[in-house]
Amino acid sequence: MDFTTEIDQRRRDIAARLPELKANALLVSSPANIRYLSGYTGSNGLILLLSSETHFFTDPRYEIAARRNIAGQVHIVKGPLNASVIQVIKRKRLKKIAFESAWTQFEAYQRLKEALPLGASLVPAGRIIEERRMLKSPAEIDIIRRSVNLNSEAYARVLKRIRPGVRELEVAAEIEFQMKMLGAEKPSFETIVAAGPRSALPHSHPTSHQIGAHELLLIDMGASLEGYASDMTRVIHLDQPPKRIRGMYRAVLEAQLAGVAAVREGVTAGKVDSATRNVLKKYQMDKAFVHSTGHGLGLEIHEPPRLGKKDKTRLQAGMAITIEPGVYMEGLGGIRIEDTVLVTENGCEVLTPTSKEFIHL
Ligand code: ZN
Ligand code: ZN
């Protein structure tokens, strides 16, 4: 997909906010924000965004790609990129340079500050680019939709191969193999495959544990397609699940559906979080729900908004978020059900096509 005009518009929108930051320029250093504003996907780049021009800095390894793809003035720098940034600051006599305070390491900040010409200073920019990134364009939604579908297809392929004795790591490797066979660049985060009581650790890493014939299996997986993440969690049982596990599953599913039903433009993220939490409270399981209800996703797997307790962010049509309540019982196991969802004016669209029925193999 050709994002050129869209990327130009993003830069214009962010540049238009420089006056409210009381800045002449914004120095962008976060890789996802650089990608968002330029399409650049390399590992060493900086953008200095002025009200009507863009300076892009990278090293000679990326020269060809940068000159071909990036609008604006491209500076190919041998050595630290900041030295070249400072030259532009001096040449353009920039006085106030906004920077990504959430992203800049203290040492990088110190070095930049010391190198500034007399009379120039740094001002924190907050997360203005992340704020704009919360709202996905139709082109971005199209990619996220494809990323979600690809992820679900990889899951369906792997599900057929899960049987007792298979190791968690083998399942994770198979998932990532299938994602790539389907066209994903990589998983959008480290795939979680956790069997039995280990599923009670919400972010456990897959191990060489062999999945037991009577175990619960939690799989949390996401693909990265054209830079955009998907995210889904499903729990299955290797044989007929015991009553207590079935009860947990029903409660979490009811909570997840209540969360989805609460999503619409204008409601606060906190309201959606309380919708899932209230269901679990009814079953006295809310204390075992130890994380927030969900998060935004896009170029990164975790982006604003966060759907946490009392979070005041109002949902808007075009946001892509996850709804993923979970209940974790030490020694027994964990249940989490997660879909990727698109906020619309009248509610939401659940993008994840995978069934939420509690299956056993
Ligand atoms: Zn997940
Ligand atoms: Zn998630």
Coordinates of N, CA, C and O in Angstrom, one line a residue, residues 195-359:
A195 N 1.2 -24.2 29.7 CA 0.3 -25.4 30.0 C 0.1 -25.5 31.5 O 1.0 -25.2 32.3
G196 N -1.0 -26.1 31.9 CA -1.3 -26.5 33.3 C -1.2 -25.3 34.2 O -1.5 -24.1 33.8
P197 N -0.6 -25.5 35.4 CA -0.6 -24.4 36.4 C 0.3 -23.2 35.9 O 0.1 -22.1 36.4
R198 N 1.2 -23.5 34.9 CA 2.0 -22.4 34.4 C 1.2 -21.3 33.7 O 1.6 -20.2 33.6
S199 N 0.0 -21.7 33.3 CA -0.9 -20.7 32.6 C -1.3 -19.6 33.6 O -1.9 -18.6 33.2
A200 N -1.1 -19.9 34.9 CA -1.5 -18.8 35.9 C -0.5 -17.7 36.0 O -0.8 -16.7 36.6
L201 N 0.6 -17.8 35.3 CA 1.5 -16.7 35.2 C 1.2 -15.9 33.9 O 1.4 -16.4 32.8
P202 N 0.6 -14.7 34.0 CA 0.1 -14.1 32.8 C 1.0 -13.9 31.7 O 0.7 -13.9 30.5
H203 N 2.3 -13.7 32.0 CA 3.3 -13.5 30.9 C 4.4 -14.5 30.9 O 5.6 -14.2 30.8
S204 N 4.1 -15.8 31.1 CA 5.2 -16.8 31.2 C 5.8 -17.0 29.8 O 5.2 -16.8 28.8
H205 N 7.0 -17.5 29.8 CA 7.7 -17.8 28.6 C 7.5 -19.3 28.3 O 7.5 -20.1 29.3
P206 N 7.4 -19.7 27.1 CA 7.3 -21.1 26.8 C 8.6 -21.9 27.2 O 9.7 -21.4 27.1
T207 N 8.4 -23.1 27.7 CA 9.5 -23.9 28.2 C 9.5 -25.3 27.5 O 8.6 -25.5 26.7
S208 N 10.4 -26.1 28.0 CA 10.4 -27.5 27.4 C 9.4 -28.4 28.1 O 9.4 -29.6 27.9
H209 N 8.5 -27.8 28.9 CA 7.5 -28.7 29.5 C 6.6 -29.3 28.5 O 6.2 -28.7 27.5
Q210 N 6.4 -30.6 28.7 CA 5.5 -31.4 27.8 C 4.1 -31.2 28.2 O 3.8 -31.5 29.4
I211 N 3.3 -30.9 27.3 CA 1.9 -30.6 27.7 C 1.2 -31.9 28.1 O 1.3 -32.9 27.3
G212 N 0.6 -31.9 29.2 CA 0.0 -33.1 29.8 C -1.4 -33.4 29.2 O -2.0 -32.5 28.6
A213 N -1.8 -34.7 29.3 CA -3.1 -35.1 28.7 C -4.3 -34.5 29.3 O -5.4 -34.5 28.7
H214 N -4.1 -34.0 30.6 CA -5.3 -33.4 31.3 C -5.1 -31.9 31.6 O -5.6 -31.4 32.5
E215 N -4.3 -31.3 30.8 CA -3.9 -29.9 31.1 C -4.6 -28.8 30.3 O -5.1 -29.1 29.2
L216 N -4.7 -27.7 30.9 CA -5.1 -26.5 30.3 C -4.0 -25.9 29.5 O -2.8 -26.1 29.8
L217 N -4.3 -25.2 28.4 CA -3.2 -24.6 27.6 C -3.6 -23.2 27.1 O -4.7 -23.0 26.5
L218 N -2.8 -22.3 27.6 CA -3.1 -20.9 27.2 C -2.1 -20.4 26.1 O -0.9 -20.6 26.3
I219 N -2.6 -19.9 25.1 CA -1.8 -19.4 24.0 C -2.1 -17.9 23.7 O -3.3 -17.6 23.5
D220 N -1.1 -17.1 23.8 CA -1.3 -15.6 23.6 C -0.3 -15.3 22.4 O 0.9 -15.5 22.6
M221 N -0.8 -14.9 21.3 CA 0.0 -14.8 20.1 C -0.4 -13.6 19.3 O -1.6 -13.1 19.3
G222 N 0.6 -13.0 18.6 CA 0.3 -11.9 17.7 C 1.3 -11.9 16.5 O 2.4 -12.3 16.7
A223 N 0.8 -11.4 15.4 CA 1.7 -11.3 14.2 C 2.0 -9.9 14.0 O 1.3 -9.0 14.4
S224 N 3.1 -9.7 13.3 CA 3.4 -8.3 12.8 C 3.4 -8.4 11.3 O 4.2 -9.1 10.7
L225 N 2.4 -7.7 10.7 CA 2.3 -7.7 9.3 C 2.4 -6.2 8.7 O 1.7 -5.3 9.2
E226 N 3.3 -6.0 7.8 CA 3.6 -4.7 7.3 C 3.8 -3.7 8.5 O 3.3 -2.5 8.4
G227 N 4.3 -4.2 9.6 CA 4.6 -3.3 10.7 C 3.5 -3.3 11.8 O 3.7 -2.8 12.9
Y228 N 2.3 -3.8 11.4 CA 1.2 -3.7 12.3 C 0.9 -5.0 13.1 O 0.8 -6.1 12.5
A229 N 0.6 -4.8 14.4 CA 0.4 -5.9 15.3 C -1.0 -6.4 15.3 O -2.0 -5.7 15.1
S230 N -1.1 -7.7 15.6 CA -2.4 -8.3 16.0 C -2.1 -9.0 17.4 O -1.0 -9.1 17.8
D231 N -3.2 -9.4 18.1 CA -3.0 -9.9 19.4 C -4.2 -10.7 19.8 O -5.3 -10.2 19.7
M232 N -4.0 -12.0 20.2 CA -5.2 -12.8 20.5 C -4.7 -13.8 21.6 O -3.6 -14.3 21.6
T233 N -5.6 -14.1 22.6 CA -5.4 -15.2 23.5 C -6.5 -16.1 23.5 O -7.7 -15.7 23.5
R234 N -6.2 -17.4 23.4 CA -7.2 -18.4 23.6 C -6.7 -19.5 24.5 O -5.5 -19.7 24.7
V235 N -7.6 -20.1 25.2 CA -7.3 -21.2 26.2 C -8.1 -22.5 25.7 O -9.3 -22.4 25.4
I236 N -7.4 -23.6 25.6 CA -8.0 -24.8 25.3 C -7.7 -25.8 26.4 O -6.9 -25.6 27.3
H237 N -8.4 -26.9 26.4 CA -8.1 -28.0 27.4 C -7.9 -29.3 26.6 O -8.5 -29.5 25.6
L238 N -6.9 -30.0 27.1 CA -6.4 -31.2 26.3 C -7.5 -32.3 26.3 O -7.7 -33.1 25.4
D239 N -8.2 -32.4 27.4 CA -9.4 -33.3 27.5 C -10.5 -32.6 28.1 O -10.5 -31.4 28.3
Q240 N -11.5 -33.3 28.5 CA -12.7 -32.7 29.2 C -12.3 -31.9 30.4 O -11.7 -32.5 31.3
P241 N -12.5 -30.6 30.4 CA -12.0 -29.8 31.6 C -12.8 -30.0 32.8 O -14.0 -30.3 32.8
P242 N -12.2 -30.0 34.0 CA -12.9 -30.2 35.2 C -13.9 -29.0 35.5 O -13.7 -27.9 34.9
K243 N -14.8 -29.2 36.4 CA -15.9 -28.2 36.6 C -15.3 -26.9 37.0 O -15.8 -25.8 36.5
R244 N -14.3 -26.8 37.9 CA -13.8 -25.6 38.4 C -13.2 -24.7 37.2 O -13.4 -23.5 37.1
I245 N -12.5 -25.4 36.3 CA -11.9 -24.7 35.2 C -13.0 -24.2 34.2 O -13.0 -23.1 33.7
R246 N -14.1 -25.1 34.1 CA -15.2 -24.7 33.2 C -15.9 -23.4 33.8 O -16.2 -22.5 33.0
G247 N -16.0 -23.4 35.1 CA -16.6 -22.2 35.8 C -15.8 -20.9 35.5 O -16.3 -19.9 35.2
M248 N -14.5 -21.1 35.6 CA -13.6 -19.9 35.4 C -13.7 -19.5 34.0 O -13.8 -18.3 33.7
Y249 N -13.7 -20.4 33.0 CA -13.8 -20.1 31.6 C -15.1 -19.3 31.3 O -15.1 -18.2 30.7
R250 N -16.2 -19.8 31.9 CA -17.5 -19.1 31.7 C -17.5 -17.7 32.2 O -18.0 -16.8 31.5
A251 N -16.9 -17.5 33.4 CA -16.9 -16.2 34.0 C -16.0 -15.2 33.1 O -16.4 -14.1 32.9
V252 N -14.9 -15.7 32.7 CA -14.0 -14.9 31.9 C -14.6 -14.5 30.5 O -14.6 -13.4 30.0
L253 N -15.3 -15.5 29.9 CA -15.9 -15.3 28.6 C -17.1 -14.2 28.8 O -17.2 -13.3 28.0
E254 N -17.8 -14.4 29.9 CA -18.9 -13.4 30.2 C -18.3 -12.0 30.3 O -18.8 -11.0 29.8
A255 N -17.2 -11.9 31.1 CA -16.5 -10.7 31.3 C -16.0 -10.1 29.9 O -16.1 -8.9 29.7
Q256 N -15.4 -11.0 29.1 CA -14.9 -10.5 27.8 C -16.0 -9.9 27.0 O -15.9 -8.9 26.3
L257 N -17.1 -10.7 26.9 CA -18.3 -10.2 26.1 C -18.8 -8.9 26.6 O -19.2 -8.0 25.9
A258 N -18.8 -8.8 28.0 CA -19.3 -7.5 28.6 C -18.4 -6.4 28.2 O -18.8 -5.2 28.0
G259 N -17.1 -6.6 28.2 CA -16.1 -5.6 27.8 C -16.4 -5.2 26.3 O -16.4 -4.0 26.0
V260 N -16.5 -6.2 25.5 CA -16.8 -5.9 24.0 C -18.1 -5.0 23.9 O -18.1 -4.0 23.2
A261 N -19.1 -5.4 24.7 CA -20.4 -4.7 24.6 C -20.3 -3.3 25.1 O -21.1 -2.4 24.7
A262 N -19.3 -3.0 25.9 CA -19.2 -1.7 26.5 C -18.4 -0.7 25.6 O -18.4 0.5 25.8
V263 N -17.8 -1.3 24.6 CA -16.9 -0.4 23.7 C -17.8 0.3 22.7 O -18.6 -0.2 22.0
R264 N -17.6 1.6 22.7 CA -18.2 2.5 21.7 C -17.5 3.8 21.8 O -16.9 4.2 22.8
E265 N -17.7 4.6 20.7 CA -17.1 6.0 20.7 C -17.7 6.8 21.9 O -18.9 6.7 22.1
G266 N -16.8 7.5 22.6 CA -17.3 8.4 23.7 C -17.2 7.8 25.1 O -17.1 8.5 26.0
V267 N -17.2 6.5 25.2 CA -17.0 5.9 26.6 C -15.6 6.0 27.0 O -14.7 6.0 26.1
T268 N -15.3 6.1 28.3 CA -13.9 6.1 28.7 C -13.4 4.7 28.8 O -14.1 3.7 28.9
A269 N -12.0 4.6 28.6 CA -11.4 3.3 28.7 C -11.6 2.7 30.1 O -11.8 1.5 30.1
G270 N -11.7 3.5 31.1 CA -12.0 3.0 32.5 C -13.3 2.3 32.6 O -13.5 1.3 33.3
K271 N -14.3 2.8 31.8 CA -15.7 2.3 31.8 C -15.7 0.8 31.3 O -16.3 -0.1 31.8
V272 N -14.9 0.7 30.2 CA -14.8 -0.7 29.6 C -14.1 -1.6 30.6 O -14.5 -2.8 30.8
D273 N -13.1 -1.1 31.3 CA -12.4 -1.9 32.3 C -13.3 -2.3 33.4 O -13.4 -3.5 33.8
S274 N -14.2 -1.4 33.8 CA -15.1 -1.8 34.9 C -16.1 -2.8 34.5 O -16.6 -3.6 35.2
A275 N -16.5 -2.7 33.2 CA -17.5 -3.7 32.6 C -17.0 -5.1 32.8 O -17.7 -6.0 33.2
T276 N -15.7 -5.3 32.5 CA -15.2 -6.7 32.6 C -15.0 -7.1 34.1 O -15.3 -8.2 34.5
R277 N -14.5 -6.1 34.9 CA -14.2 -6.3 36.3 C -15.5 -6.6 37.1 O -15.4 -7.5 38.0
N278 N -16.5 -5.9 36.7 CA -17.8 -6.1 37.5 C -18.3 -7.6 37.3 O -18.9 -8.1 38.2
V279 N -18.2 -8.1 36.1 CA -18.6 -9.5 35.9 C -17.8 -10.4 36.7 O -18.4 -11.3 37.4
L280 N -16.5 -10.2 36.8 CA -15.7 -11.1 37.5 C -15.9 -11.0 39.0 O -15.8 -11.9 39.8
K281 N -16.3 -9.8 39.4 CA -16.7 -9.5 40.9 C -17.9 -10.4 41.2 O -17.9 -11.0 42.3
K282 N -18.8 -10.4 40.3 CA -20.0 -11.2 40.6 C -19.7 -12.7 40.9 O -20.4 -13.4 41.7
Y283 N -18.6 -13.2 40.3 CA -18.2 -14.6 40.5 C -17.0 -14.7 41.6 O -16.4 -15.7 41.7
Q284 N -16.8 -13.6 42.3 CA -15.7 -13.5 43.3 C -14.4 -13.8 42.6 O -13.5 -14.5 43.3
M285 N -14.2 -13.4 41.4 CA -12.9 -13.7 40.8 C -12.1 -12.4 40.4 O -11.1 -12.5 39.8
D286 N -12.7 -11.3 40.8 CA -12.0 -10.0 40.4 C -10.6 -9.8 41.0 O -9.8 -9.2 40.4
K287 N -10.4 -10.4 42.2 CA -9.0 -10.3 42.8 C -8.0 -11.1 42.0 O -6.8 -10.9 42.1
A288 N -8.5 -12.1 41.2 CA -7.6 -12.9 40.4 C -7.4 -12.3 39.0 O -6.7 -12.9 38.2
F289 N -8.0 -11.1 38.8 CA -7.8 -10.4 37.5 C -6.7 -9.3 37.8 O -7.1 -8.3 38.3
V290 N -5.5 -9.7 37.5 CA -4.4 -8.9 38.0 C -3.8 -7.9 36.9 O -2.7 -7.4 37.1
H291 N -4.5 -7.7 35.8 CA -4.0 -6.7 34.9 C -5.1 -5.9 34.3 O -6.2 -6.1 34.7
S292 N -4.8 -5.0 33.4 CA -5.9 -4.1 32.9 C -6.6 -4.9 31.8 O -6.2 -5.9 31.3
T293 N -7.8 -4.3 31.4 CA -8.6 -5.0 30.4 C -8.1 -5.1 29.0 O -8.4 -6.0 28.2
G294 N -7.2 -4.1 28.7 CA -6.7 -4.2 27.3 C -5.8 -3.0 27.0 O -5.5 -2.2 27.9
H295 N -5.5 -2.9 25.7 CA -4.5 -1.8 25.3 C -4.7 -1.5 23.8 O -5.2 -2.4 23.1
G296 N -4.3 -0.4 23.4 CA -4.3 -0.1 22.0 C -3.2 -0.9 21.3 O -2.2 -1.3 22.0
L297 N -3.3 -1.1 20.0 CA -2.2 -1.7 19.3 C -2.1 -1.1 17.8 O -3.1 -0.6 17.4
G298 N -1.0 -1.3 17.2 CA -0.8 -0.7 15.9 C 0.6 -1.0 15.5 O 1.0 -2.2 15.4
L299 N 1.5 0.0 15.3 CA 2.9 -0.2 15.0 C 3.6 -0.8 16.2 O 4.6 -1.4 16.0
E300 N 3.0 -0.7 17.4 CA 3.6 -1.4 18.5 C 2.5 -2.3 19.1 O 1.3 -2.0 19.0
I301 N 2.9 -3.3 19.8 CA 1.9 -4.2 20.4 C 1.2 -3.5 21.6 O 0.0 -3.8 21.8
H302 N 1.9 -2.7 22.3 CA 1.2 -1.9 23.4 C 1.3 -0.4 23.1 O 2.4 0.1 23.0
E303 N 0.2 0.2 22.8 CA 0.1 1.6 22.5 C -1.0 2.2 23.3 O -1.9 1.4 23.8
P304 N -1.1 3.5 23.5 CA -2.3 4.1 24.1 C -3.5 3.8 23.2 O -3.3 3.7 22.0
P305 N -4.7 3.8 23.7 CA -5.0 3.9 25.1 C -4.8 2.6 25.9 O -4.8 1.6 25.4
R306 N -4.7 2.8 27.2 CA -4.6 1.7 28.1 C -6.1 1.5 28.7 O -6.6 2.5 29.1
L307 N -6.6 0.3 28.7 CA -7.9 0.2 29.2 C -7.8 -0.3 30.7 O -8.0 -1.5 31.0
G308 N -7.4 0.6 31.5 CA -7.2 0.3 32.9 C -8.2 1.0 33.8 O -9.0 1.8 33.4
K309 N -8.1 0.6 35.1 CA -9.0 1.1 36.1 C -9.0 2.7 36.1 O -7.9 3.2 36.1
K310 N -10.2 3.3 36.0 CA -10.3 4.7 36.1 C -9.6 5.5 35.0 O -9.4 6.7 35.1
D311 N -9.2 4.8 33.9 CA -8.6 5.5 32.8 C -9.6 6.4 32.1 O -10.6 6.0 31.7
K312 N -9.2 7.7 32.0 CA -10.2 8.7 31.5 C -10.2 8.9 30.0 O -11.1 9.6 29.5
T313 N -9.3 8.2 29.3 CA -9.3 8.4 27.8 C -10.6 8.0 27.2 O -11.1 7.0 27.5
R314 N -11.1 8.9 26.4 CA -12.4 8.5 25.7 C -12.1 7.8 24.4 O -11.3 8.2 23.6
L315 N -12.8 6.7 24.2 CA -12.6 5.9 23.0 C -13.1 6.7 21.8 O -14.1 7.4 21.9
Q316 N -12.5 6.5 20.7 CA -12.9 7.2 19.5 C -12.9 6.2 18.3 O -12.1 5.2 18.3
A317 N -13.9 6.4 17.4 CA -14.0 5.5 16.2 C -12.6 5.5 15.5 O -12.0 6.6 15.4
G318 N -12.1 4.3 15.2 CA -10.8 4.2 14.5 C -9.7 3.8 15.4 O -8.6 3.5 15.0
M319 N -10.0 3.6 16.7 CA -9.0 3.1 17.6 C -9.0 1.5 17.5 O -10.1 0.9 17.4
A320 N -7.9 0.9 17.5 CA -7.8 -0.5 17.5 C -7.3 -0.9 18.9 O -6.2 -0.4 19.4
I321 N -8.1 -1.7 19.6 CA -7.7 -2.1 21.0 C -7.9 -3.6 21.3 O -8.5 -4.3 20.4
T322 N -7.4 -4.0 22.4 CA -7.7 -5.4 22.7 C -8.7 -5.4 23.9 O -8.7 -4.5 24.7
I323 N -9.4 -6.5 24.1 CA -10.3 -6.7 25.2 C -9.8 -8.1 25.8 O -10.0 -9.1 25.1
E324 N -9.2 -8.1 26.9 CA -8.5 -9.4 27.4 C -8.6 -9.6 28.9 O -7.5 -9.7 29.5
P325 N -9.8 -9.7 29.5 CA -9.8 -10.1 30.9 C -9.2 -11.5 31.1 O -9.2 -12.3 30.2
G326 N -8.7 -11.7 32.3 CA -8.2 -13.0 32.7 C -8.3 -13.2 34.2 O -8.4 -12.3 35.0
V327 N -8.3 -14.5 34.5 CA -8.3 -14.9 35.9 C -7.2 -15.9 36.1 O -7.1 -16.9 35.3
Y328 N -6.5 -15.8 37.2 CA -5.3 -16.6 37.4 C -5.3 -17.2 38.8 O -5.4 -16.4 39.8
M329 N -5.3 -18.5 38.9 CA -5.4 -19.2 40.2 C -4.1 -20.0 40.4 O -3.9 -20.9 39.6
E330 N -3.3 -19.6 41.4 CA -2.1 -20.3 41.6 C -2.3 -21.8 41.8 O -3.2 -22.2 42.5
G331 N -1.5 -22.6 41.2 CA -1.6 -24.0 41.3 C -2.6 -24.7 40.4 O -2.6 -25.9 40.2
L332 N -3.5 -23.9 39.9 CA -4.6 -24.5 39.1 C -4.4 -24.1 37.6 O -4.2 -24.9 36.7
G333 N -4.3 -22.8 37.4 CA -4.1 -22.3 36.0 C -4.8 -21.0 35.7 O -5.4 -20.4 36.6
G334 N -4.6 -20.5 34.5 CA -5.1 -19.2 34.2 C -6.0 -19.3 32.9 O -5.8 -20.1 32.1
I335 N -7.0 -18.4 32.9 CA -7.8 -18.3 31.7 C -7.8 -16.8 31.3 O -8.0 -15.9 32.1
R336 N -7.5 -16.6 30.0 CA -7.6 -15.2 29.5 C -8.1 -15.4 28.1 O -7.8 -16.3 27.4
I337 N -9.0 -14.5 27.7 CA -9.6 -14.5 26.4 C -9.4 -13.1 25.8 O -9.9 -12.1 26.4
E338 N -8.8 -13.1 24.7 CA -8.4 -11.8 24.1 C -8.7 -11.7 22.6 O -8.4 -12.5 21.8
D339 N -9.4 -10.6 22.3 CA -9.7 -10.3 20.9 C -9.1 -8.9 20.6 O -9.0 -8.1 21.4
T340 N -8.9 -8.7 19.3 CA -8.5 -7.4 18.8 C -9.8 -6.8 18.2 O -10.6 -7.4 17.5
V341 N -10.1 -5.5 18.6 CA -11.4 -4.9 18.4 C -11.2 -3.5 17.8 O -10.3 -2.8 18.2
L342 N -12.1 -3.2 16.9 CA -12.0 -1.8 16.3 C -13.2 -1.0 16.8 O -14.4 -1.4 16.7
V343 N -12.9 0.2 17.4 CA -13.9 1.0 17.9 C -14.6 1.7 16.8 O -14.0 2.2 15.8
T344 N -16.0 1.7 16.8 CA -16.8 2.4 15.7 C -17.7 3.4 16.4 O -17.8 3.4 17.7
E345 N -18.4 4.1 15.6 CA -19.3 5.2 16.2 C -20.4 4.6 17.1 O -20.7 5.1 18.1
N346 N -20.9 3.4 16.6 CA -22.0 2.9 17.4 C -21.7 1.7 18.3 O -22.5 1.1 18.9
G347 N -20.4 1.3 18.3 CA -20.1 0.2 19.2 C -18.7 -0.2 18.8 O -17.7 0.5 18.9
C348 N -18.6 -1.5 18.3 CA -17.3 -1.9 17.9 C -17.4 -3.1 16.9 O -18.5 -3.7 16.8
E349 N -16.3 -3.4 16.3 CA -16.3 -4.6 15.4 C -15.2 -5.5 16.0 O -14.0 -5.0 16.1
V350 N -15.5 -6.7 16.3 CA -14.5 -7.6 16.8 C -13.8 -8.2 15.6 O -14.4 -8.8 14.7
L351 N -12.6 -7.8 15.5 CA -11.8 -8.2 14.2 C -11.4 -9.7 14.3 O -11.3 -10.3 13.2
T352 N -11.2 -10.2 15.5 CA -10.7 -11.6 15.6 C -11.7 -12.6 15.2 O -12.8 -12.6 15.9
P353 N -11.5 -13.4 14.2 CA -12.5 -14.3 13.8 C -12.6 -15.7 14.5 O -13.5 -16.4 14.4
T354 N -11.6 -15.9 15.4 CA -11.5 -17.2 16.0 C -12.6 -17.4 17.1 O -12.8 -16.5 17.9
S355 N -13.2 -18.6 17.1 CA -14.3 -18.9 18.0 C -13.8 -18.8 19.5 O -12.6 -19.1 19.8
K356 N -14.7 -18.4 20.4 CA -14.3 -18.3 21.8 C -15.0 -19.5 22.6 O -15.0 -19.5 23.8
E357 N -15.5 -20.5 21.9 CA -16.0 -21.6 22.5 C -14.9 -22.4 23.2 O -13.8 -22.4 22.7
F358 N -15.1 -22.9 24.4 CA -14.1 -23.6 25.2 C -13.9 -25.0 24.6 O -14.7 -25.9 24.8
I359 N -12.9 -25.2 23.8 CA -12.7 -26.5 23.1 C -11.7 -27.4 23.9 O -10.9 -26.9 24.6

